[in-house]
mmCIF file of C-alpha atoms and ligand atoms in Angstrom:
data_model
loop_
_atom_site.group_PDB
_atom_site.id
_atom_site.type_symbol
_atom_site.label_atom_id
_atom_site.label_comp_id
_atom_site.label_asym_id
_atom_site.label_seq_id
_atom_site.Cartn_x
_atom_site.Cartn_y
_atom_site.Cartn_z
ATOM 1 C CA MET W 1 35.729 51.087 11.070
ATOM 2 C CA GLY W 2 35.748 54.743 12.031
ATOM 3 C CA ARG W 3 36.573 55.930 15.479
ATOM 4 C CA ASN W 4 33.086 57.276 16.038
ATOM 5 C CA LYS W 5 31.284 54.203 14.774
ATOM 6 C CA LYS W 6 30.292 51.556 17.270
ATOM 7 C CA MET W 7 31.509 48.057 16.500
ATOM 8 C CA HIS W 8 28.801 45.964 14.847
ATOM 9 C CA ILE W 9 29.040 42.279 15.711
ATOM 10 C CA LEU W 10 27.133 39.532 13.968
ATOM 11 C CA LEU W 11 26.255 36.567 16.175
ATOM 12 C CA SER W 12 25.305 33.156 14.893
ATOM 13 C CA ASN W 13 25.450 29.557 16.059
ATOM 14 C CA ASP W 14 24.569 26.040 15.024
ATOM 15 C CA ASP W 15 22.331 25.077 17.945
ATOM 16 C CA GLY W 16 19.502 27.292 16.696
ATOM 17 C CA TYR W 17 18.087 30.692 17.589
ATOM 18 C CA LEU W 18 16.490 29.456 20.837
ATOM 19 C CA ALA W 19 19.753 28.124 22.298
ATOM 20 C CA GLN W 20 20.662 29.375 25.750
ATOM 21 C CA GLY W 21 24.304 29.873 24.739
ATOM 22 C CA LEU W 22 23.393 32.219 21.883
ATOM 23 C CA ILE W 23 21.052 34.255 24.065
ATOM 24 C CA ALA W 24 23.704 34.507 26.803
ATOM 25 C CA LEU W 25 26.287 35.717 24.269
ATOM 26 C CA ALA W 26 23.916 38.310 22.801
ATOM 27 C CA ASN W 27 23.104 39.647 26.278
ATOM 28 C CA GLY W 28 26.760 39.637 27.272
ATOM 29 C CA LEU W 29 28.093 41.545 24.258
ATOM 30 C CA GLN W 30 25.315 44.095 23.774
ATOM 31 C CA SER W 31 26.890 46.729 26.001
ATOM 32 C CA PHE W 32 30.131 46.602 23.950
ATOM 33 C CA ALA W 33 28.766 46.639 20.415
ATOM 34 C CA ASP W 34 25.727 46.782 18.193
ATOM 35 C CA ILE W 35 24.583 43.196 17.920
ATOM 36 C CA SER W 36 22.769 41.457 15.082
ATOM 37 C CA VAL W 37 21.773 37.837 15.569
ATOM 38 C CA VAL W 38 21.143 35.650 12.523
ATOM 39 C CA ALA W 39 20.825 31.986 13.436
ATOM 40 C CA PRO W 40 19.333 28.718 12.176
ATOM 41 C CA ASP W 41 15.678 28.038 13.016
ATOM 42 C CA LYS W 42 16.623 24.635 14.427
ATOM 43 C CA ASN W 43 19.636 22.709 15.654
ATOM 44 C CA ARG W 44 22.096 22.369 12.787
ATOM 45 C CA SER W 45 25.087 21.113 14.766
ATOM 46 C CA ALA W 46 27.748 19.400 12.619
ATOM 47 C CA ALA W 47 26.456 21.169 9.488
ATOM 48 C CA SER W 48 30.037 22.180 8.686
ATOM 49 C CA ASN W 49 30.435 24.746 5.878
ATOM 50 C CA SER W 50 27.326 23.780 3.930
ATOM 51 C CA LEU W 51 25.429 26.313 1.837
ATOM 52 C CA THR W 52 21.840 25.739 0.686
ATOM 53 C CA LEU W 53 21.779 26.168 -3.085
ATOM 54 C CA GLU W 54 18.810 24.101 -4.287
ATOM 55 C CA MET W 55 16.159 25.755 -2.120
ATOM 56 C CA PRO W 56 15.269 29.326 -1.246
ATOM 57 C CA LEU W 57 15.999 30.600 2.246
ATOM 58 C CA ARG W 58 13.498 32.412 4.415
ATOM 59 C CA ALA W 59 14.406 34.800 7.225
ATOM 60 C CA HIS W 60 12.028 35.889 9.985
ATOM 61 C CA GLN W 61 12.523 38.307 12.828
ATOM 62 C CA THR W 62 11.620 36.806 16.201
ATOM 63 C CA ASP W 63 10.062 38.581 19.205
ATOM 64 C CA ASN W 64 13.462 39.258 20.800
ATOM 65 C CA GLY W 65 14.889 40.838 17.630
ATOM 66 C CA PHE W 66 16.877 37.815 16.466
ATOM 67 C CA ILE W 67 16.589 36.733 12.828
ATOM 68 C CA LYS W 68 15.995 33.029 12.253
ATOM 69 C CA VAL W 69 16.778 31.419 8.907
ATOM 70 C CA ASP W 70 15.654 27.992 7.660
ATOM 71 C CA GLY W 71 19.201 27.127 6.661
ATOM 72 C CA THR W 72 22.627 26.213 7.941
ATOM 73 C CA PRO W 73 24.973 28.325 10.084
ATOM 74 C CA THR W 74 26.935 29.141 6.924
ATOM 75 C CA ASP W 75 23.715 30.214 5.170
ATOM 76 C CA CYS W 76 22.937 32.514 8.103
ATOM 77 C CA VAL W 77 26.275 34.319 8.087
ATOM 78 C CA HIS W 78 26.457 34.354 4.283
ATOM 79 C CA LEU W 79 23.030 36.014 4.063
ATOM 80 C CA ALA W 80 23.830 38.409 6.862
ATOM 81 C CA ILE W 81 27.001 39.752 5.264
ATOM 82 C CA THR W 82 25.779 39.759 1.665
ATOM 83 C CA GLY W 83 22.585 41.784 1.958
ATOM 84 C CA LEU W 84 20.193 40.642 4.667
ATOM 85 C CA LEU W 85 21.380 43.210 7.210
ATOM 86 C CA ASP W 86 21.064 46.938 6.576
ATOM 87 C CA ASN W 87 24.591 47.524 7.883
ATOM 88 C CA GLU W 88 27.448 45.151 7.268
ATOM 89 C CA PRO W 89 28.901 43.770 10.492
ATOM 90 C CA ASP W 90 32.564 44.222 11.435
ATOM 91 C CA MET W 91 33.104 40.876 13.097
ATOM 92 C CA VAL W 92 31.453 37.500 13.692
ATOM 93 C CA PHE W 93 31.106 35.646 16.972
ATOM 94 C CA ALA W 94 29.677 32.120 16.748
ATOM 95 C CA GLY W 95 28.284 30.265 19.756
ATOM 96 C CA ILE W 96 28.214 29.832 22.587
ATOM 97 C CA ASN W 97 28.054 26.230 21.435
ATOM 98 C CA HIS W 98 26.519 23.589 23.675
ATOM 99 C CA GLY W 99 29.420 21.146 23.385
ATOM 100 C CA ALA W 100 33.163 21.085 22.730
ATOM 101 C CA ASN W 101 34.757 21.784 19.345
ATOM 102 C CA LEU W 102 38.183 20.274 19.934
ATOM 103 C CA GLY W 103 40.661 18.731 17.520
ATOM 104 C CA ASP W 104 38.971 17.073 14.544
ATOM 105 C CA ASP W 105 35.584 18.436 15.664
ATOM 106 C CA VAL W 106 36.358 21.694 13.871
ATOM 107 C CA LEU W 107 35.967 19.974 10.491
ATOM 108 C CA TYR W 108 32.335 19.107 11.238
ATOM 109 C CA SER W 109 31.424 22.016 13.462
ATOM 110 C CA GLY W 110 28.663 24.375 12.394
ATOM 111 C CA THR W 111 29.877 26.804 15.055
ATOM 112 C CA VAL W 112 33.348 27.023 13.545
ATOM 113 C CA ALA W 113 31.753 27.180 10.073
ATOM 114 C CA ALA W 114 29.655 30.192 11.062
ATOM 115 C CA ALA W 115 32.806 31.978 12.181
ATOM 116 C CA THR W 116 34.638 30.839 9.048
ATOM 117 C CA GLU W 117 31.992 32.428 6.852
ATOM 118 C CA GLY W 118 32.799 35.747 8.493
ATOM 119 C CA ARG W 119 36.265 35.726 6.955
ATOM 120 C CA PHE W 120 35.160 38.111 4.195
ATOM 121 C CA LEU W 121 34.599 40.834 6.754
ATOM 122 C CA GLY W 122 38.268 41.606 7.108
ATOM 123 C CA LEU W 123 38.354 41.200 10.875
ATOM 124 C CA PRO W 124 39.020 38.121 12.970
ATOM 125 C CA ALA W 125 36.104 35.799 13.579
ATOM 126 C CA VAL W 126 35.593 33.927 16.827
ATOM 127 C CA ALA W 127 33.983 30.539 17.533
ATOM 128 C CA ILE W 128 33.270 29.816 21.179
ATOM 129 C CA SER W 129 32.146 26.513 22.676
ATOM 130 C CA MET W 130 31.470 25.053 26.118
ATOM 131 C CA VAL W 131 33.203 21.768 26.900
ATOM 132 C CA SER W 132 30.075 20.003 28.134
ATOM 133 C CA SER W 133 27.055 18.467 26.459
ATOM 134 C CA ASP W 134 24.860 20.113 29.091
ATOM 135 C CA PRO W 135 26.686 23.333 30.024
ATOM 136 C CA GLN W 136 25.928 25.015 33.339
ATOM 137 C CA TYR W 137 28.291 28.015 33.278
ATOM 138 C CA PHE W 138 27.482 30.050 30.173
ATOM 139 C CA ASP W 139 28.362 33.184 32.150
ATOM 140 C CA THR W 140 31.974 31.949 32.204
ATOM 141 C CA ALA W 141 32.019 31.741 28.399
ATOM 142 C CA VAL W 142 30.405 35.185 28.180
ATOM 143 C CA LYS W 143 33.265 36.599 30.289
ATOM 144 C CA VAL W 144 35.711 34.851 27.973
ATOM 145 C CA ALA W 145 33.996 36.388 24.932
ATOM 146 C CA VAL W 146 34.112 39.871 26.475
ATOM 147 C CA ASN W 147 37.809 39.477 27.339
ATOM 148 C CA ILE W 148 38.652 38.312 23.817
ATOM 149 C CA LEU W 149 36.621 41.110 22.227
ATOM 150 C CA GLN W 150 38.426 43.684 24.367
ATOM 151 C CA ARG W 151 41.807 42.241 23.377
ATOM 152 C CA LEU W 152 40.817 42.294 19.690
ATOM 153 C CA LEU W 153 39.811 45.941 19.974
ATOM 154 C CA GLU W 154 42.989 46.915 21.839
ATOM 155 C CA GLN W 155 45.316 44.939 19.632
ATOM 156 C CA PRO W 156 43.790 43.469 16.460
ATOM 157 C CA LEU W 157 45.085 40.150 15.140
ATOM 158 C CA ALA W 158 45.757 39.468 11.478
ATOM 159 C CA LYS W 159 42.475 39.706 9.634
ATOM 160 C CA ASP W 160 42.525 36.148 8.354
ATOM 161 C CA VAL W 161 42.864 34.569 11.804
ATOM 162 C CA LEU W 162 39.956 32.584 13.100
ATOM 163 C CA LEU W 163 39.946 31.933 16.840
ATOM 164 C CA ASN W 164 38.496 28.636 18.013
ATOM 165 C CA ILE W 165 37.818 28.936 21.728
ATOM 166 C CA ASN W 166 36.782 26.154 24.089
ATOM 167 C CA VAL W 167 35.708 26.962 27.633
ATOM 168 C CA PRO W 168 35.643 24.440 30.496
ATOM 169 C CA ASP W 169 32.213 24.227 32.109
ATOM 170 C CA LEU W 170 33.394 25.756 35.383
ATOM 171 C CA PRO W 171 32.627 28.873 37.413
ATOM 172 C CA TRP W 172 34.791 31.824 36.296
ATOM 173 C CA SER W 173 36.655 31.743 39.635
ATOM 174 C CA GLU W 174 37.858 28.201 38.878
ATOM 175 C CA ILE W 175 39.219 28.994 35.405
ATOM 176 C CA LYS W 176 43.040 28.911 35.521
ATOM 177 C CA GLY W 177 43.592 31.289 32.611
ATOM 178 C CA PHE W 178 43.877 31.404 28.828
ATOM 179 C CA GLN W 179 46.206 29.181 26.780
ATOM 180 C CA SER W 180 47.078 29.352 23.100
ATOM 181 C CA THR W 181 46.853 25.822 21.750
ATOM 182 C CA ARG W 182 47.039 23.684 18.655
ATOM 183 C CA LEU W 183 44.299 21.284 17.616
ATOM 184 C CA GLY W 184 44.668 17.796 19.045
ATOM 185 C CA GLN W 185 43.309 14.704 17.352
ATOM 186 C CA ARG W 186 40.721 12.093 18.158
ATOM 187 C CA HIS W 187 40.721 8.357 17.512
ATOM 188 C CA LYS W 188 38.402 7.085 14.796
ATOM 189 C CA ALA W 189 34.750 7.729 15.672
ATOM 190 C CA GLU W 190 32.766 5.200 17.700
ATOM 191 C CA PRO W 191 30.814 2.697 15.577
ATOM 192 C CA VAL W 192 27.571 3.714 13.926
ATOM 193 C CA ILE W 193 24.529 2.670 15.969
ATOM 194 C CA LYS W 194 22.305 0.258 14.028
ATOM 195 C CA THR W 195 18.741 -0.123 15.190
ATOM 196 C CA SER W 196 15.263 -0.302 13.685
ATOM 197 C CA ASP W 197 12.422 2.145 13.253
ATOM 198 C CA PRO W 198 8.890 1.416 14.601
ATOM 199 C CA ARG W 199 8.082 -0.331 11.318
ATOM 200 C CA GLY W 200 11.018 -2.714 11.686
ATOM 201 C CA ARG W 201 13.234 -1.109 9.051
ATOM 202 C CA THR W 202 16.950 -0.744 9.705
ATOM 203 C CA ILE W 203 18.153 2.733 10.613
ATOM 204 C CA TYR W 204 21.517 4.120 11.638
ATOM 205 C CA TRP W 205 22.581 6.807 14.073
ATOM 206 C CA VAL W 206 25.998 8.348 13.665
ATOM 207 C CA GLY W 207 27.950 7.358 16.772
ATOM 208 C CA PRO W 208 29.845 9.618 19.177
ATOM 209 C CA PRO W 209 33.228 11.083 18.252
ATOM 210 C CA GLY W 210 36.299 9.053 19.141
ATOM 211 C CA ALA W 211 38.238 9.513 22.366
ATOM 212 C CA GLU W 212 41.259 11.803 22.466
ATOM 213 C CA GLN W 213 44.358 10.403 20.764
ATOM 214 C CA ASP W 214 46.758 13.317 20.396
ATOM 215 C CA ALA W 215 45.822 15.200 23.544
ATOM 216 C CA GLY W 216 49.134 15.997 25.232
ATOM 217 C CA PRO W 217 50.535 19.336 26.451
ATOM 218 C CA GLY W 218 50.065 22.078 23.882
ATOM 219 C CA THR W 219 46.787 20.732 22.549
ATOM 220 C CA ASP W 220 43.306 22.133 23.003
ATOM 221 C CA PHE W 221 42.223 18.892 24.719
ATOM 222 C CA TYR W 222 44.968 19.246 27.315
ATOM 223 C CA ALA W 223 44.281 22.901 28.082
ATOM 224 C CA VAL W 224 40.592 22.429 28.822
ATOM 225 C CA ALA W 225 41.276 19.272 30.852
ATOM 226 C CA GLN W 226 43.604 21.374 33.044
ATOM 227 C CA GLY W 227 40.944 24.048 33.568
ATOM 228 C CA TYR W 228 42.243 26.591 31.027
ATOM 229 C CA VAL W 229 40.350 28.359 28.281
ATOM 230 C CA SER W 230 41.781 26.966 25.026
ATOM 231 C CA VAL W 231 42.311 29.459 22.185
ATOM 232 C CA THR W 232 43.429 27.939 18.868
ATOM 233 C CA PRO W 233 44.255 30.150 15.889
ATOM 234 C CA LEU W 234 42.911 28.502 12.742
ATOM 235 C CA GLN W 235 43.818 29.149 9.127
ATOM 236 C CA LEU W 236 41.529 28.481 6.196
ATOM 237 C CA ASP W 237 44.163 27.553 3.623
ATOM 238 C CA LEU W 238 44.165 23.740 3.706
ATOM 239 C CA THR W 239 47.103 23.432 1.312
ATOM 240 C CA ARG W 240 49.711 21.032 2.639
ATOM 241 C CA TYR W 241 52.737 23.111 1.724
ATOM 242 C CA ASP W 242 55.359 20.606 2.911
ATOM 243 C CA THR W 243 54.109 18.118 0.307
ATOM 244 C CA LEU W 244 54.050 20.454 -2.702
ATOM 245 C CA ASP W 245 57.583 19.598 -3.822
ATOM 246 C CA THR W 246 57.162 15.851 -3.211
ATOM 247 C CA LEU W 247 53.929 15.903 -5.194
ATOM 248 C CA LYS W 248 55.517 17.825 -8.043
ATOM 249 C CA ALA W 249 58.184 15.131 -8.376
ATOM 250 C CA TRP W 250 55.632 12.327 -7.952
ATOM 251 C CA LEU W 251 53.115 13.446 -10.560
ATOM 252 C CA PRO W 252 53.197 11.590 -13.913
HETATM 253 MN MN1 MN C 301 26.140 22.856 18.256
#
């Protein structure tokens, strides 16, 4: 990125192109960078890192200049950085998600997945979520995003770091600060909800995530519960290095 070139940020999300959090983030970052928004045409929360391979994808520009795609968050960012946009972005921001992405949530999250897909860009990617199912203070998360962007510009992090940020749903004046955290863990998910459709056939709804299990000091759960913005650095290499030697000896 040259000194005279304005930063180009790609925004995406998993709640869909109409989501208030996405619109707030686009408005909040537009004075700091050129913004392109490529987002799913409907809510694709919990889509994780899925790519659509068996169907074509269609992209349409909306009245406000966003591009909506009939695919997943990963499809959106993949398209955007592999040819949909005229200019390749420098960085991806995903969100602002309507709901927390804490602990095990990151494995299912479409918000985190959208940021993950930005890893090819060579700059850190950021996922940002509000810790509320019905967030009221998106402007707080926008301030968080602006602060993080400014820090990344002043002092870049390693290019393969993904930041997973969770923001308490509080006015900015009530936020206690920023904390670097590790992912906590949840208990097993609540039971599936079994019911019947109008024709009497059995259907299932996936139940809510489990309650916090590993949620003590140092975790993302703890930070947001104390009124701090939680910032967790994620890595994409899932290799369990401490088991490599054990496995080598164990294998037949
Ligand atoms: Mn979502």
